[in-house]
Amino acid sequence: MSLLEFKGSNCFRQRLILSTLSLKSMVIKDIRVKHEEVGLREYELNLLSLIEKLTNGSSYEVDETGTQLTCKPGLLIGGKVEHECSLQRSISYYLEVLLCFAPFCKVPLDVTLIGITNDQIDVSVDSLKHSSTPILIKFLGILDPSEVEIKVISRGLPPNGGGEVLFRCPIRKYLKPVNMLNSGKIKRIRGVAFATRVAPSIANRIVDKAKGYLLKCIPDVYIYTDHRHGKHSGKSPGFGLCLVAETTNEVFYTSDAVSNPSGSEKGVSVPEDVAVEAVFNLFEEIYRGGCFSSNNQALACLFMALGQTDVSKIQLGPLSPYCIQFLRHMKSFLHVTFKLEVDESSEKVDSEGYEYKKGSQKVIATCIGIGMMNLSKTII
Amino acid sequence: MDEHVEHKAHNVRKSGRKAEKKKKKTVSDEKSDEHRNRKAFAIKSVKKAEKRFRHKQEVLEKKKHIPLVDRTPLEPPPYVVAVVGPPKVGKTTLIRSLIKHFTRENLNNIRGPVTVVSGKKRRLTFIEVNSDINNMIDASKVCDLCLLLVDAKFGFEMETFEFLNICQAHGFPRVMGVLTHLDVFKSKEKLKKAKKTLKHRFWTEIYQGAKLFYLSALIRGEYLKNDVKNLARFISVMKFRPLQWRTTHSYVLVDRVEDLTNKEEIRLNPKCDRTVTFYGYSRGSFFKPQQNVHIPGCGDFSINDISFLPDPCPLPDKEKREKRRSLNQKEKLIYAPFSGVGGVLYDKDAVYIDLGGSHSHQQNSGDHSTNNPLLSSIMESNKTINESIEQSRLKFFSSSQAISDEESDENETQDSDEEEFENEEEDSEDGGEDEEEIEDESEQSDNEENYGEIEYNSDMDKEEPSRRRKRVRFESESAEEDENIAYDDSDNEMQWKDNITEKASVAFYKRQASTKNIQKLVYEDISSLKDEDTGSEETEFLSDGLLKVVKRQSTFSSEMKHTLDSIECTKISFECQDWDDEKVFETIADCFVTGKWEESENARSLLREDEITDDFEDLEVDKENEDEEEEENEVFKNEDEGDIEESKEAERLEKKRKLKEAFDTQYDEGEEKKDNDDAFYDQLKTELDKQAQLNKSEFEGLDDSIRVQYEGFRAGMYVRIEIKDVPCEFVEYFDPCYPVIIGGLLHGESDVGYVQVRIKKHRWYSRILKTRDPLILSLGWRRFQTLPLYSIQDHNGRNRLLKYTPQHLHCHATFWGPITPQGTGFIAVQTVSETTPDFRIAATGVVLNLDKSSTIVKKLKLVGSALKIYKKTAFIKGMFNSALEVTKFEGASIRTVSGIRGQIKKAIRAPAGAFRATFEDKILLSDIIFLRTWFTVEVPKFYTIVTTLLLSLDERSKWQGMKTTGQLRYETGQKAVTNPDSIYTMPKRKTHNYKPLVIPNGLQKELPYRAKPKYTPRNENKVERVAVIREPEEEKVHTIMEMVKAANREKKRKDRQAMKERIMRHKQQMQQIEERKKTREKEVKKQMLKLMSKSKKKTH
C-alpha cells in the first residue's frame, strides 16, 4: 500500500525497527548527502545484513550512491544466528535492535554477536544485561528469568574488538500491558570493574575509588572485578566500570564508563577517572529516575505500544532525545499517540512540609496498545 | 370448668446460660452428616475414593475458562441481529414485526440495516440475509445474534446448515432458531411431531437445549403480537460473548453510503475512481486514522479520513432517564437511511433530509445550533466538514504554522517569530486581565484541551474572535517556553555553540521540567519531522528537539561526532552535573532506602494499615485506635483543624473501603479452602479485572475529540469514514440489501504471504479436493480465490505434497494469500456461483503458520546406471547432467534395486554428470541405482478477491474467478494429457537361456562320488515305440481279445467277491463256535469252584 518516506540518516535504527515490526515498507532518502562520506556507513549496512539474516522475505535496496534505501520488511524468523558486527559501533547498537525483535520471532532467538562490547559511544552490553532483561521479563510475562540471557562470553574493546556476546530470548504471541508508577527506592548497588589485557590491579583501583563515593549513599555496595586474559580478553587493551542500582520495585539503573581506546588522541585514561565518571553517570541516572532507565525508555514505550489493546501506564524520567524521536516515529508507523503528562500523583511534600528530594521531574506515559500479534509464531 | 383458659405462650430464651447451651446443641446439629458420623464416611475403597476425587477435580477444572480482559465499552454499539433463512420463509415479515414491536412504526420497504432502540441500555440493528453464499459469509462475520428462520412444513434446508457451518468457522455468534409456517399443519399430532424432530436436529447442530422459537400463525401478513413480543424479550435480554476476531479488529457495518466525487470528474470520465464516505457504528476494537481496511467484496483500502458524528440513534439520556422500566415514545428511535427512515432519505444521487419526524438529534441540533457550530456545520453539508477537519488537523500538528497564518491576517506582517512573541506579550498586557487569570488557573487543563479547541477554531472564528485569540496566544507562549533553548536565530548562533553540552544538559532538564505539557514537546512538530532534512540549516528545524541542535553543531566541532549520530544512541550523552557538590547530591538523597520514605510507604503507616486490615471486625477497637492516633497526631502536628478533619474523613473512607474489600474477598472465597492452583487463577482474574477497570477509567473524563487522539475511534461511536479510489462499479451497482462491511486490518494483515492452514474436507461435501485447484476461501474479513497445495506433515516435520485431500483426515494446505493471525478459522467453497441443491461448503480449517516461503516437498527418485565397476567402487552415469549437480549431492546415500547401499563420492570428468560412488558390496552392471531426494514444490502466487459488490445484481451470484483445469477441458472438449510412462502395459519378459553347467575336470576328480556328475545315460536302450496301425482283420481280433479280456476281468472280480463273502461267513461260524466253547468252559469252572468251596467248608 502506501510507502512511508523519510529523509536523512538520523533515526535509521528506529525506522528499521518499526518498519520490520509493523511490516510497512519505507524509503529513506538523502542519507548524508552533504557529508564528506556520502551515504550509508559500514555499521548501518552491517545492521541491514543482520536484519536480513533474521527475517524472511525482506528486501533492502541501497541505490548506487548509498543515499537512498528502500526497505520491504519480511517476517521475523529468529533462530540461531551468528553475526560479526561492525567495529565502528559496539555490539549494543545491534543488541538494542534485537531486544525489540526478540518476542516477535518465529523461533526463539539465540544470537551470538562478535565485535566491541564496551565503548564510549553506546551503552555497554553489561548495562543492557542488567537493565533491559528485566524489561523483557516484565513485558513478556516470563516466569523463569533464566529464559532470557545476555552473556558476555569474551570482552572486546575498541579499536579491534574481538568480544563475543550471547543473547537468548523466548517468543510470545502477545505482550502484556504494564503498569508501573512507582520506581521505589534504591536498595543495593552492584557493579563490574573489568580490565582486559592490562594489569589486574587496575580493576581494584577502580573498585576502591567507586566504593568511596557509593558507600556514602548506601551501605549495600559490591563491585565485582572481572579481569580477563587469554582468549576471553578480546583484541585490544582497556578497562572500565559498569554500575547497577537496584530499587525495591525491581527497577534497575545502570551506568558505565570505559577507558579511552588504545592509540586514541585523548591519551591514556586514569582508572580513578573512569570510576568517577561511572559513579557520576549513575547519580545522573538516579537523578533522572523513573521506572525505566533512560536508555530503555524507548524499548519500554515500544513494548507498551505493541501490547494488547489495554492501557499501559509507566513513570519515566525526563524523556531522552532517542525516546522522543521514537515516540514520533511510532506515531507515523503504528498510529499510536502517547499521553504524556507530568507526574503529579506521587507525593512530593509530606504532611510536615518536607519536600522529597527525588531528582528531576517525572513523566507519566500512558497508551493503549495496538494489539500486535506475533504473526511469525507457528501454532500446532 | 368449661371456661377456656388463655395460657401464656412459651418464651424461648434468647440469652443466658440455657440459651447458650441450646445454641451449642443446635450448632452441632447443623454440622454435616460427615462431621457427625465420621466412620460412615471413611474411605472404604482407595480406588473408588481416588476416582471420585479425580472426577470432582475434573468437573471443577472444566468450569474454568482462561480469563479475558473485559473490553466492552460503556455504551456498546447496537447489536447486529441477522435474520437468515431460505427464500419465502418469512424473513422480511419477521423484521417488520419486530420493528413494529420496538418502535410502533410500520416499515414497508426494508432495505439494508435498520437500527432501533430496544431498551434503556440496548440498541439493535437488523439485517436481512438472503441465501446468496457471499451474503451469508459477510453477515456471519458481523452479526451478534442470528435468527435462523426455518419453514416448519419444509424442514431444514441446505442454506440453514451452510450458514451454521459458516458461523462456526468465524467464531459462532449466538444462534436462535425460529420456526415459521406452523399454521400450515392441519393436525395437532403432526405439528407436535414436526416440532420435536426439528428441535432435536437443531440441538445436534448447535448444542443440547439451544433455543428454538415457534411463530405459530400469520394474521394479515403479520405474526401474532404475543409471539413477536416473546421473541423481542428474548432478544433484549440475551447476553453476547466476545469473539476473538471481533474484539481484536475494528469494523463497521455500513448503514449509509455517499459518493463525494466531484460531479465534473464523473461527467468527464464516468468510470473514474470515486471518493466514497461510509457511515456506521464503530464496533470491535479501535479505529485508527489512516488504518488499512478491507471491504469484503470490494478490496483493500486505506482510510483517507475518519471522524465521529453525533449518534443518530442514541440511547436515552442517563440523566433524564426516569425510574421507569420502559421507554417512552420519544426514546423509541429508529434509524435506517437506506430504507428512508431516520431523517436521511437515501437516493441514488441525492440525499433528502427529513427535518421533522423521529430523528432526534435533528431536533437537538436545532436547539444547539448556536452554541455548537461543529454540529451544525456537519448537518449542513459533508464537504465543508471534510475540509474543515483537514484544516484543523494541519493546525494540530504544526500549530506554529497555523498561528503565523492567522496572526498575519490580524496583525499584518511580522518579520521574525521573536517579534511576534513580543507583540503578543504586549497584547496580553493590553488585553483584559481576566483572560490571564483564567490561563493561570487552568493552565494544565488548557494545555490538554487545546487540541480540541483548535479544531473548533476554524468554525468559531467568526463568532468569537477574541476567545480564539486567547487560545492561540497561549499556545505560542508555551511553545516559546518549551523551546527557548532550542530556539535560535542566525545571529546568536556562535554564542551558544561554545559550551553546547553543558547548556544542553541544563536545558534538557529545564525544558522538560518547565514545560507542563510534554505531550506537545514530543508531538508538536510531527509534521515537520517527516520532511526534516539532515543537512538542513534552517532555523525552524531546531525547534523540534535537541537532536537537531547537536547535529547542526557537529558540522563545526569534530569532538561531537558521535553525538551527531547520537540519534542512534540510546544513551543520553550530556555532561554530568557536579556530583561532588553536596547540594547537587542532596537532590537525590531520597532516592535511596536510606533517605526519607513517603508517608504511604513508610513503615509506621504500613503497620497501621496492617492493623486495620487484620482486625476489621473489631470496629470499636479500631475507633479507639483512631482516637489514639488522633491524639498522637495532635501531639505531633500543629495544623489547621479543618485540614485534620478532612484528612481524618479521607482516612475513615479509606478504612471503610479496605474493610469492604476484605469482606468481599472473604465472601467470594466462601467456606471452601482454595488450593494453590485456584489462588493462581484468582490472582489472574483480579489482575485482569484491575486492567479492565484501568482501561475504562483512564480516558473516561476526556473530551471525545481528545480521546480519539489517544485511543482511536472506540466501539460505539458513530463514525464517518472517507475512502478514496473506490472503483466506480461499487457506487454504480450499489444495493443496500447486500451488507457492506468495513473491516479494520491490523499491522501486517494487509501484506501477502504463504499461509499454512489445517484443513479438512467437509464430510457433507461430495467431492474430494485436488491440489492446485482454485478454491474460494473466507478468511478474516476477506473472501478470495487462491490455489492451495495440500500436504501432510511427516513425523520429522517434513511437509509432503498430497494430490488430493484425504477423506476423513485433517491435512495441511499452503496457499498464497493475505497474512491473517494464527488461529483464525476459515471456510472454503469451490465456487460461489453454482446453485446446486448440494452442500456448498467444501472444507473448513484454521490458520497455523505464516511465512514468506513455503516448504512443501514431493518425492523425487533420480535413476542412474553403472558405467564401470571395480570392487566396491563404481562409476555411475545418467543420474545428473553436470558436475555441479553432483557436487550438490556429494555424500548423499544411494541404493541399488537389489538393496546394496552406497554413497556419492565425487564427480568424474567425463561423461558429464557421472560420478564415483562406493557401495557396501560389489554391484552388478545390470543394477539400477536410485537416489531418493525431496523436491520443493512451488506454491502458485495466485490470490484474487471475490469482488461481488462490484458486479451488477444479476451477475453477483455468478461470480467466477479462475476455473479448474478439469472445467476448462470439459468446456473445450479436450482430454487429459497422459504421460505414456504412466500407462500400464503387460510386462515383456525375456526368456533366459542359461549355459550348461560345466565342472572342470580337476574339480570333478576331487568331488566325492555322490557329488560327481553321473554320465550313465538312463534311457539309452529305450526303443522308441512305433505307432501300430491295424488291419481291419487285426482290429476285429483285437476287439474280440479285448472283450474276452474284459469278460475274464469281470469273472475274476466276481470270484474274488464270492471268496470274500465265503471267508466272512466262515469267520462268523468260527467265532460262534469259539463263543460256545468259552461259555461251556465257564460253566465247568464255575461248578468246579463251587464244589471246591463246599469241600473246604466241610473240612473246616
PDB file of N, CA and C in Angstrom, chain A residues 47-74:
ATOM      1  N   LEU A  47      24.141  -3.566  10.019  1.00  0.00           N
ATOM      2  CA  LEU A  47      22.858  -3.766  10.695  1.00  0.00           C
ATOM      3  C   LEU A  47      21.835  -4.345   9.717  1.00  0.00           C
ATOM      4  N   LEU A  48      21.846  -3.809   8.490  1.00  0.00           N
ATOM      5  CA  LEU A  48      20.918  -4.326   7.487  1.00  0.00           C
ATOM      6  C   LEU A  48      21.158  -5.808   7.238  1.00  0.00           C
ATOM      7  N   SER A  49      22.428  -6.175   7.184  1.00  0.00           N
ATOM      8  CA  SER A  49      22.714  -7.595   6.915  1.00  0.00           C
ATOM      9  C   SER A  49      22.265  -8.459   8.084  1.00  0.00           C
ATOM     10  N   LEU A  50      22.387  -7.921   9.305  1.00  0.00           N
ATOM     11  CA  LEU A  50      21.904  -8.671  10.475  1.00  0.00           C
ATOM     12  C   LEU A  50      20.396  -8.873  10.397  1.00  0.00           C
ATOM     13  N   ILE A  51      19.681  -7.801  10.043  1.00  0.00           N
ATOM     14  CA  ILE A  51      18.219  -7.903   9.974  1.00  0.00           C
ATOM     15  C   ILE A  51      17.810  -8.860   8.859  1.00  0.00           C
ATOM     16  N   GLU A  52      18.575  -8.825   7.784  1.00  0.00           N
ATOM     17  CA  GLU A  52      18.278  -9.737   6.685  1.00  0.00           C
ATOM     18  C   GLU A  52      18.427 -11.191   7.135  1.00  0.00           C
ATOM     19  N   LYS A  53      19.424 -11.423   7.994  1.00  0.00           N
ATOM     20  CA  LYS A  53      19.614 -12.786   8.500  1.00  0.00           C
ATOM     21  C   LYS A  53      18.419 -13.221   9.345  1.00  0.00           C
ATOM     22  N   LEU A  54      17.824 -12.267  10.043  1.00  0.00           N
ATOM     23  CA  LEU A  54      16.753 -12.614  10.986  1.00  0.00           C
ATOM     24  C   LEU A  54      15.391 -12.692  10.329  1.00  0.00           C
ATOM     25  N   THR A  55      15.264 -12.153   9.125  1.00  0.00           N
ATOM     26  CA  THR A  55      13.932 -12.090   8.524  1.00  0.00           C
ATOM     27  C   THR A  55      13.859 -12.960   7.283  1.00  0.00           C
ATOM     28  N   ASN A  56      12.635 -13.202   6.880  1.00  0.00           N
ATOM     29  CA  ASN A  56      12.374 -13.988   5.692  1.00  0.00           C
ATOM     30  C   ASN A  56      11.506 -13.157   4.756  1.00  0.00           C
ATOM     31  N   GLY A  57      11.944 -13.039   3.537  1.00  0.00           N
ATOM     32  CA  GLY A  57      11.147 -12.312   2.558  1.00  0.00           C
ATOM     33  C   GLY A  57      11.377 -10.819   2.547  1.00  0.00           C
ATOM     34  N   SER A  58      12.429 -10.376   3.238  1.00  0.00           N
ATOM     35  CA  SER A  58      12.684  -8.941   3.252  1.00  0.00           C
ATOM     36  C   SER A  58      13.618  -8.570   2.112  1.00  0.00           C
ATOM     37  N   SER A  59      13.506  -7.322   1.680  1.00  0.00           N
ATOM     38  CA  SER A  59      14.477  -6.863   0.688  1.00  0.00           C
ATOM     39  C   SER A  59      14.887  -5.435   1.022  1.00  0.00           C
ATOM     40  N   TYR A  60      16.167  -5.197   1.018  1.00  0.00           N
ATOM     41  CA  TYR A  60      16.696  -3.866   1.297  1.00  0.00           C
ATOM     42  C   TYR A  60      17.522  -3.446   0.095  1.00  0.00           C
ATOM     43  N   GLU A  61      17.104  -2.382  -0.530  1.00  0.00           N
ATOM     44  CA  GLU A  61      17.834  -1.937  -1.713  1.00  0.00           C
ATOM     45  C   GLU A  61      18.492  -0.603  -1.434  1.00  0.00           C
ATOM     46  N   VAL A  62      19.772  -0.567  -1.612  1.00  0.00           N
ATOM     47  CA  VAL A  62      20.506   0.689  -1.482  1.00  0.00           C
ATOM     48  C   VAL A  62      20.900   1.117  -2.886  1.00  0.00           C
ATOM     49  N   ASP A  63      20.669   2.363  -3.207  1.00  0.00           N
ATOM     50  CA  ASP A  63      20.989   2.785  -4.571  1.00  0.00           C
ATOM     51  C   ASP A  63      22.503   2.988  -4.727  1.00  0.00           C
ATOM     52  N   GLU A  64      22.934   3.362  -5.904  1.00  0.00           N
ATOM     53  CA  GLU A  64      24.365   3.382  -6.223  1.00  0.00           C
ATOM     54  C   GLU A  64      25.165   4.288  -5.292  1.00  0.00           C
ATOM     55  N   THR A  65      24.621   5.460  -5.034  1.00  0.00           N
ATOM     56  CA  THR A  65      25.373   6.408  -4.205  1.00  0.00           C
ATOM     57  C   THR A  65      25.276   6.054  -2.723  1.00  0.00           C
ATOM     58  N   GLY A  66      24.364   5.212  -2.381  1.00  0.00           N
ATOM     59  CA  GLY A  66      24.181   4.860  -0.973  1.00  0.00           C
ATOM     60  C   GLY A  66      23.368   5.872  -0.211  1.00  0.00           C
ATOM     61  N   THR A  67      22.733   6.787  -0.901  1.00  0.00           N
ATOM     62  CA  THR A  67      21.970   7.816  -0.190  1.00  0.00           C
ATOM     63  C   THR A  67      20.490   7.477  -0.096  1.00  0.00           C
ATOM     64  N   GLN A  68      20.088   6.418  -0.741  1.00  0.00           N
ATOM     65  CA  GLN A  68      18.673   6.071  -0.684  1.00  0.00           C
ATOM     66  C   GLN A  68      18.506   4.593  -0.372  1.00  0.00           C
ATOM     67  N   LEU A  69      17.615   4.335   0.558  1.00  0.00           N
ATOM     68  CA  LEU A  69      17.391   2.951   0.972  1.00  0.00           C
ATOM     69  C   LEU A  69      15.909   2.635   0.841  1.00  0.00           C
ATOM     70  N   THR A  70      15.602   1.562   0.156  1.00  0.00           N
ATOM     71  CA  THR A  70      14.214   1.111   0.051  1.00  0.00           C
ATOM     72  C   THR A  70      14.075  -0.176   0.853  1.00  0.00           C
ATOM     73  N   CYS A  71      13.169  -0.170   1.795  1.00  0.00           N
ATOM     74  CA  CYS A  71      13.001  -1.330   2.675  1.00  0.00           C
ATOM     75  C   CYS A  71      11.681  -1.996   2.408  1.00  0.00           C
ATOM     76  N   LYS A  72      11.731  -3.265   2.205  1.00  0.00           N
ATOM     77  CA  LYS A  72      10.496  -4.057   2.179  1.00  0.00           C
ATOM     78  C   LYS A  72      10.669  -5.105   3.262  1.00  0.00           C
ATOM     79  N   PRO A  73      10.070  -4.906   4.405  1.00  0.00           N
ATOM     80  CA  PRO A  73      10.355  -5.820   5.515  1.00  0.00           C
ATOM     81  C   PRO A  73       9.733  -7.195   5.303  1.00  0.00           C
ATOM     82  N   GLY A  74      10.299  -8.153   5.972  1.00  0.00           N
ATOM     83  CA  GLY A  74       9.763  -9.514   5.908  1.00  0.00           C
ATOM     84  C   GLY A  74       9.391  -9.986   7.298  1.00  0.00           C
TER      85      GLY A  74
END
